[in-house]
């Protein structure tokens, strides 16, 4: 068992300075070396730039800030952090329940490819948001000041294409979208690189799952309850599923068994975060271990989040944070099974 830590970053500034300050914070983080090993030395910068200009141009300023904060070229920063033309990712879990009242999920992967930062950011020209960083700019999951919450779920690399990573797509949605419908529309337009599910909800309790491939998008909607894991459930997209998805099916069956449980927000959070839960995974060597639990209450407009086997749960009112009330927490501490 080893100690596992996540920093809590709180930045209110221009997009450039958010990038610059993030760069200074992560400059000695082992994730930089890990990203150098799994990203391409160069990408087609102009192609990446055109996508950013279409969906979230301010993130180009954040990318510039990252490059200057780290003292590297803009092209190098784009390769490391833009989420464009990223090489194939294997494994990766993630389980989510969405109801009209709340959104609760676990992110499952390996600690060596985990940024280890939870960021609350308030840019000058985009919505404020809170979420777990992935490739610095991207987010595993998060919620914005408009009450839009979402997360990613890897499905497969079928029809893999040069495009945008789901974690960058999530950040673009958090920064610019006000409703679930807005998020769905953006996901229909973004060029996706691989097959992913996106679980989405908003402050009106409007919930949806977008099942996305590089060539086709389908949307699942129900008024009160949805589950989302690591396989497509829409029949026409099922040929894109991995052959070995028994674990995903098993987790989905368990999530569906909770449909009529009437669990409160905190009770459902505990269903995900406790290490005894069928949703808490420990196969970290195979990139399949639970790293954090993230949730949002549509009614109370509050975030609950914790990391693997951590006793500390952060309770965040994002609106209060936007008004200038900083969190006292600077890090989250948990444990990872070796």
Short mmCIF file of C-alpha atoms in Angstrom, two decimals:
data_model
loop_
_atom_site.label_atom_id
_atom_site.label_comp_id
_atom_site.label_asym_id
_atom_site.label_seq_id
_atom_site.Cartn_x
_atom_site.Cartn_y
_atom_site.Cartn_z
CA UNK A 1 0.00 0.00 0.00
CA UNK A 2 1.43 3.38 -0.99
CA UNK A 3 0.35 6.96 -0.22
CA UNK A 4 -1.47 8.67 -3.08
CA UNK A 5 -1.81 12.46 -3.23
CA UNK A 6 -3.74 14.89 -5.41
CA UNK A 7 -3.09 18.64 -5.30
CA UNK A 8 -6.02 21.07 -5.15
CA UNK A 9 -5.33 24.01 -7.47
CA UNK A 10 -7.38 27.24 -7.27
CA UNK A 11 -6.76 29.80 -10.04
CA UNK A 12 -8.79 32.86 -11.01
CA UNK A 13 -7.03 34.60 -13.89
CA UNK A 14 -6.74 35.03 -17.65
CA UNK A 15 -6.53 31.84 -19.71
CA UNK A 16 -2.87 32.55 -20.44
CA UNK A 17 -2.06 32.93 -16.74
CA UNK A 18 -4.07 29.83 -15.82
CA UNK A 19 -1.82 27.93 -18.22
CA UNK A 20 1.34 29.69 -17.01
CA UNK A 21 0.60 29.05 -13.35
CA UNK A 22 -0.41 25.44 -14.02
CA UNK A 23 2.86 24.97 -15.92
CA UNK A 24 4.86 26.21 -12.94
CA UNK A 25 2.96 23.87 -10.62
CA UNK A 26 3.49 20.75 -12.75
CA UNK A 27 7.03 21.42 -14.00
CA UNK A 28 8.56 18.82 -11.64
CA UNK A 29 5.63 16.43 -11.82
CA UNK A 30 6.53 12.91 -13.09
CA UNK A 31 3.47 13.13 -15.37
CA UNK A 32 5.52 15.31 -17.75
CA UNK A 33 7.96 12.46 -18.36
CA UNK A 34 5.10 9.98 -18.67
CA UNK A 35 3.38 12.16 -21.29
CA UNK A 36 6.63 12.50 -23.23
CA UNK A 37 6.73 8.72 -23.50
CA UNK A 38 3.17 8.28 -24.76
CA UNK A 39 2.60 11.37 -26.94
CA UNK A 40 4.02 12.06 -30.36
CA UNK A 41 7.10 14.32 -30.67
CA UNK A 42 5.14 16.56 -33.02
CA UNK A 43 1.54 17.00 -34.13
CA UNK A 44 -0.04 18.98 -36.97
CA UNK A 45 -0.31 22.20 -34.99
CA UNK A 46 -2.43 24.08 -37.52
CA UNK A 47 -5.01 21.28 -37.60
CA UNK A 48 -5.18 21.27 -33.81
CA UNK A 49 -5.41 25.06 -33.77
CA UNK A 50 -8.36 25.07 -36.16
CA UNK A 51 -10.33 22.74 -33.83
CA UNK A 52 -9.55 24.89 -30.81
CA UNK A 53 -10.57 28.03 -32.72
CA UNK A 54 -13.91 26.41 -33.58
CA UNK A 55 -14.84 25.29 -30.06
CA UNK A 56 -12.76 27.05 -27.38
CA UNK A 57 -10.23 29.58 -28.75
CA UNK A 58 -9.28 30.81 -25.28
CA UNK A 59 -7.65 27.41 -24.63
CA UNK A 60 -4.98 28.33 -27.17
CA UNK A 61 -3.99 31.07 -24.71
CA UNK A 62 -3.88 28.51 -21.91
CA UNK A 63 -1.67 26.30 -24.07
CA UNK A 64 0.64 29.26 -24.71
CA UNK A 65 0.77 29.88 -20.98
CA UNK A 66 1.67 26.25 -20.33
CA UNK A 67 4.53 26.43 -22.83
CA UNK A 68 5.97 29.56 -21.21
CA UNK A 69 5.41 28.30 -17.67
CA UNK A 70 7.32 25.12 -18.48
CA UNK A 71 9.91 26.85 -20.68
CA UNK A 72 9.16 24.69 -23.73
CA UNK A 73 8.14 25.50 -27.29
CA UNK A 74 4.49 25.98 -28.19
CA UNK A 75 4.66 23.00 -30.56
CA UNK A 76 6.06 20.83 -27.78
CA UNK A 77 3.33 21.99 -25.40
CA UNK A 78 0.72 21.20 -28.06
CA UNK A 79 2.06 17.66 -28.42
CA UNK A 80 2.05 17.11 -24.65
CA UNK A 81 -1.16 18.82 -23.60
CA UNK A 82 -3.57 19.66 -26.43
CA UNK A 83 -5.20 16.23 -26.55
CA UNK A 84 -4.98 16.24 -30.34
CA UNK A 85 -3.66 13.18 -32.21
CA UNK A 86 -2.89 11.34 -28.96
CA UNK A 87 -1.72 7.76 -29.34
CA UNK A 88 -4.13 4.95 -28.50
CA UNK A 89 -5.09 4.36 -24.88
CA UNK A 90 -5.93 0.87 -23.70
CA UNK A 91 -7.94 -0.32 -20.67
CA UNK A 92 -9.43 2.49 -18.52
CA UNK A 93 -12.62 1.98 -16.55
CA UNK A 94 -15.20 4.49 -15.24
CA UNK A 95 -18.70 3.95 -13.84
CA UNK A 96 -21.42 6.61 -13.55
CA UNK A 97 -24.97 6.90 -12.29
CA UNK A 98 -27.09 9.86 -13.41
CA UNK A 99 -30.45 10.69 -11.89
CA UNK A 100 -32.60 13.80 -12.02
CA UNK A 101 -31.09 14.72 -8.63
CA UNK A 102 -27.38 13.90 -8.89
CA UNK A 103 -24.38 12.65 -10.86
CA UNK A 104 -21.90 10.20 -9.26
CA UNK A 105 -18.90 8.49 -10.87
CA UNK A 106 -15.62 6.65 -10.35
CA UNK A 107 -12.59 7.14 -12.57
CA UNK A 108 -10.49 4.00 -13.00
CA UNK A 109 -6.99 3.88 -14.49
CA UNK A 110 -3.36 3.73 -13.29
CA UNK A 111 -1.55 6.26 -11.06
CA UNK A 112 1.51 6.53 -13.33
CA UNK A 113 -0.61 8.21 -16.04
CA UNK A 114 -2.62 10.44 -13.70
CA UNK A 115 -1.98 14.17 -13.42
CA UNK A 116 -2.72 14.20 -9.71
CA UNK A 117 -4.35 17.64 -9.80
CA UNK A 118 -7.90 18.76 -9.03
CA UNK A 119 -8.41 22.24 -10.45
CA UNK A 120 -10.89 24.99 -9.74
CA UNK A 121 -10.41 27.61 -12.45
CA UNK A 122 -12.18 30.87 -13.22
CA UNK A 123 -11.01 32.21 -16.60
CA UNK A 124 -11.76 35.76 -17.76
CA UNK A 125 -13.61 34.65 -20.89
CA UNK A 126 -15.06 31.21 -20.10
CA UNK A 127 -17.19 29.52 -17.46
CA UNK A 128 -15.59 28.66 -14.14
CA UNK A 129 -15.32 24.93 -13.46
CA UNK A 130 -13.96 22.30 -11.11
CA UNK A 131 -12.55 18.96 -12.22
CA UNK A 132 -9.68 16.50 -12.32
CA UNK A 133 -6.92 17.40 -14.79
CA UNK A 134 -5.83 15.11 -17.61
CA UNK A 135 -2.94 16.25 -19.81
CA UNK A 136 -3.09 19.55 -17.86
CA UNK A 137 -5.69 21.22 -20.10
CA UNK A 138 -8.15 18.32 -20.27
CA UNK A 139 -10.47 16.94 -17.60
CA UNK A 140 -11.48 13.41 -16.66
CA UNK A 141 -14.71 14.84 -15.32
CA UNK A 142 -16.00 18.08 -13.86
CA UNK A 143 -18.79 20.61 -13.43
CA UNK A 144 -19.06 24.25 -14.47
CA UNK A 145 -20.74 27.31 -12.99
CA UNK A 146 -23.82 26.68 -15.16
CA UNK A 147 -24.34 23.29 -13.51
CA UNK A 148 -23.22 21.19 -16.50
CA UNK A 149 -21.45 18.05 -15.27
CA UNK A 150 -19.88 15.30 -17.35
CA UNK A 151 -17.24 12.57 -17.53
CA UNK A 152 -15.59 10.22 -20.01
CA UNK A 153 -15.78 6.42 -20.39
CA UNK A 154 -13.37 4.59 -22.71
CA UNK A 155 -15.04 2.01 -24.99
CA UNK A 156 -12.57 0.97 -27.71
CA UNK A 157 -10.13 2.08 -30.39
CA UNK A 158 -12.32 0.83 -33.24
CA UNK A 159 -11.95 3.12 -36.29
CA UNK A 160 -9.28 5.11 -34.46
CA UNK A 161 -8.70 8.43 -36.17
CA UNK A 162 -6.66 11.61 -35.85
CA UNK A 163 -8.90 13.80 -33.76
CA UNK A 164 -9.52 15.23 -30.33
CA UNK A 165 -9.26 13.33 -27.06
CA UNK A 166 -12.40 13.05 -24.92
CA UNK A 167 -10.70 14.81 -22.00
CA UNK A 168 -10.09 17.91 -24.12
CA UNK A 169 -13.68 17.70 -25.37
CA UNK A 170 -14.86 17.69 -21.75
CA UNK A 171 -12.84 20.79 -20.96
CA UNK A 172 -14.26 22.61 -23.99
CA UNK A 173 -17.78 21.74 -22.88
CA UNK A 174 -17.15 22.85 -19.29
CA UNK A 175 -15.76 26.16 -20.51
CA UNK A 176 -18.51 26.99 -23.00
CA UNK A 177 -21.75 24.99 -22.53
CA UNK A 178 -24.76 25.96 -20.40
CA UNK A 179 -26.99 22.88 -20.75
CA UNK A 180 -26.95 19.18 -21.53
CA UNK A 181 -28.32 19.98 -24.99
CA UNK A 182 -25.42 22.38 -25.60
CA UNK A 183 -22.95 19.66 -24.63
CA UNK A 184 -24.62 17.09 -26.90
CA UNK A 185 -24.51 19.49 -29.83
CA UNK A 186 -20.80 20.13 -29.32
CA UNK A 187 -20.06 16.40 -29.10
CA UNK A 188 -21.85 15.95 -32.42
CA UNK A 189 -19.49 18.45 -34.03
CA UNK A 190 -16.13 17.63 -32.43
CA UNK A 191 -13.86 15.23 -34.42
CA UNK A 192 -13.46 12.26 -32.05
CA UNK A 193 -10.33 10.11 -32.11
CA UNK A 194 -11.74 6.93 -30.54
CA UNK A 195 -14.89 5.33 -29.14
CA UNK A 196 -16.03 6.86 -25.86
CA UNK A 197 -19.15 7.34 -23.80
CA UNK A 198 -19.85 10.75 -22.28
CA UNK A 199 -22.16 10.89 -19.25
CA UNK A 200 -23.80 14.33 -18.97
CA UNK A 201 -26.26 16.19 -16.74
CA UNK A 202 -27.23 19.76 -15.94
CA UNK A 203 -28.80 21.78 -13.11
CA UNK A 204 -32.29 21.08 -14.50
CA UNK A 205 -31.76 17.35 -14.00
CA UNK A 206 -31.60 16.81 -17.77
CA UNK A 207 -29.42 13.70 -18.13
CA UNK A 208 -27.99 11.92 -21.17
CA UNK A 209 -25.26 9.56 -22.36
CA UNK A 210 -23.57 10.33 -25.66
CA UNK A 211 -22.08 7.24 -27.31
CA UNK A 212 -19.44 8.55 -29.70
CA UNK A 213 -17.27 6.94 -32.37
CA UNK A 214 -15.05 8.71 -34.91
CA UNK A 215 -17.82 8.23 -37.48
CA UNK A 216 -21.15 8.21 -35.62
CA UNK A 217 -22.86 9.65 -32.53
CA UNK A 218 -25.88 8.26 -30.67
CA UNK A 219 -27.64 9.66 -27.60
CA UNK A 220 -29.35 7.74 -24.79
CA UNK A 221 -31.84 9.68 -22.68
CA UNK A 222 -34.16 8.83 -19.79
CA UNK A 223 -35.92 11.29 -17.47
CA UNK A 224 -34.91 9.83 -14.10
CA UNK A 225 -32.04 7.31 -14.23
CA UNK A 226 -29.14 6.37 -16.51
CA UNK A 227 -26.04 4.23 -16.03
CA UNK A 228 -22.85 4.56 -18.04
CA UNK A 229 -19.79 2.31 -18.12
CA UNK A 230 -17.33 1.14 -20.79
CA UNK A 231 -19.45 -0.34 -23.54
CA UNK A 232 -21.99 1.01 -25.99
CA UNK A 233 -25.60 0.14 -25.24
CA UNK A 234 -27.19 1.55 -28.40
CA UNK A 235 -27.63 -1.50 -30.64
CA UNK A 236 -26.21 0.01 -33.83
CA UNK A 237 -22.95 0.94 -32.07
CA UNK A 238 -22.42 -2.37 -30.26
CA UNK A 239 -20.10 -3.77 -32.97
CA UNK A 240 -17.62 -1.14 -31.74
CA UNK A 241 -17.43 -2.69 -28.27
CA UNK A 242 -14.32 -4.56 -27.14
CA UNK A 243 -14.59 -8.34 -27.20
CA UNK A 244 -13.71 -8.58 -23.50
CA UNK A 245 -16.13 -6.29 -21.72
CA UNK A 246 -17.48 -8.65 -19.03
CA UNK A 247 -16.30 -6.31 -16.28
CA UNK A 248 -18.15 -3.40 -17.83
CA UNK A 249 -21.36 -5.42 -18.18
CA UNK A 250 -21.08 -6.62 -14.58
CA UNK A 251 -20.66 -3.05 -13.28
CA UNK A 252 -23.61 -1.87 -15.37
CA UNK A 253 -25.80 -4.65 -13.97
CA UNK A 254 -24.88 -3.51 -10.47
CA UNK A 255 -25.62 0.12 -11.29
CA UNK A 256 -29.00 -0.85 -12.71
CA UNK A 257 -29.77 -2.78 -9.51
CA UNK A 258 -29.59 0.55 -7.68
CA UNK A 259 -32.31 2.09 -9.84
CA UNK A 260 -35.08 1.62 -7.25
CA UNK A 261 -32.91 2.01 -4.18
CA UNK A 262 -33.90 5.64 -3.54
CA UNK A 263 -30.44 6.32 -2.14
CA UNK A 264 -29.66 9.86 -1.07
CA UNK A 265 -26.85 11.79 -2.74
CA UNK A 266 -24.40 10.99 0.07
CA UNK A 267 -25.47 7.34 0.19
CA UNK A 268 -24.88 6.97 -3.54
CA UNK A 269 -21.50 8.68 -3.22
CA UNK A 270 -20.57 6.12 -0.57
CA UNK A 271 -21.68 3.29 -2.91
CA UNK A 272 -18.93 4.40 -5.30
CA UNK A 273 -16.15 5.55 -2.97
CA UNK A 274 -16.00 2.72 -0.43
CA UNK A 275 -13.32 0.16 -1.25
CA UNK A 276 -15.79 -2.67 -0.50
CA UNK A 277 -18.04 -1.61 -3.38
CA UNK A 278 -18.27 -3.68 -6.59
CA UNK A 279 -17.62 -0.35 -8.34
CA UNK A 280 -14.25 0.18 -6.61
CA UNK A 281 -11.51 -1.49 -8.67
CA UNK A 282 -7.95 -2.31 -7.58
CA UNK A 283 -6.19 -3.72 -10.67
CA UNK A 284 -3.85 -0.73 -10.94
CA UNK A 285 -1.09 -2.64 -12.75
CA UNK A 286 -3.52 -3.27 -15.60
CA UNK A 287 -4.66 0.41 -15.64
CA UNK A 288 -7.93 -0.59 -14.00
CA UNK A 289 -7.95 0.79 -10.47
CA UNK A 290 -10.20 3.43 -8.91
CA UNK A 291 -8.37 6.75 -8.54
CA UNK A 292 -11.15 9.15 -7.59
CA UNK A 293 -14.87 9.54 -6.99
CA UNK A 294 -16.50 12.70 -8.34
CA UNK A 295 -20.11 13.76 -7.89
CA UNK A 296 -22.49 16.71 -8.15
CA UNK A 297 -25.93 17.39 -6.68
CA UNK A 298 -28.20 19.26 -9.11
CA UNK A 299 -30.50 20.29 -6.26
CA UNK A 300 -27.87 21.53 -3.79
CA UNK A 301 -25.35 22.61 -6.48
CA UNK A 302 -22.59 20.96 -4.48
CA UNK A 303 -19.62 18.77 -5.38
CA UNK A 304 -18.50 15.80 -3.28
CA UNK A 305 -15.18 14.24 -4.22
CA UNK A 306 -12.50 11.98 -2.75
CA UNK A 307 -9.57 9.91 -3.97
CA UNK A 308 -8.79 6.19 -3.61
CA UNK A 309 -9.20 4.99 -0.04
CA UNK A 310 -9.02 8.55 1.19
CA UNK A 311 -10.74 9.44 4.46
CA UNK A 312 -11.11 13.07 3.38
CA UNK A 313 -14.15 14.09 1.31
CA UNK A 314 -14.20 17.61 -0.12
CA UNK A 315 -17.61 19.30 -0.12
CA UNK A 316 -17.57 22.23 -2.57
CA UNK A 317 -20.11 24.92 -3.33
CA UNK A 318 -18.76 26.12 -6.68
CA UNK A 319 -20.85 29.30 -6.64
CA UNK A 320 -19.31 30.32 -3.31
CA UNK A 321 -15.85 29.60 -4.67
CA UNK A 322 -16.57 31.81 -7.70
CA UNK A 323 -17.43 34.61 -5.27
CA UNK A 324 -13.91 34.38 -3.84
CA UNK A 325 -14.27 31.88 -0.99
CA UNK A 326 -11.23 29.64 -1.37
CA UNK A 327 -11.18 26.04 -0.20
CA UNK A 328 -8.97 25.41 2.80
CA UNK A 329 -7.83 22.09 1.34
CA UNK A 330 -4.59 22.10 -0.67
CA UNK A 331 -4.41 18.37 -1.29
CA UNK A 332 -6.29 15.09 -1.03
CA UNK A 333 -4.57 12.00 0.36
CA UNK A 334 -5.45 8.37 -0.26
CA UNK A 335 -3.87 4.95 -0.68
CA UNK A 336 -3.09 2.73 -3.67
CA UNK A 337 -2.64 -1.03 -3.45
CA UNK A 338 0.78 -2.11 -4.76
#
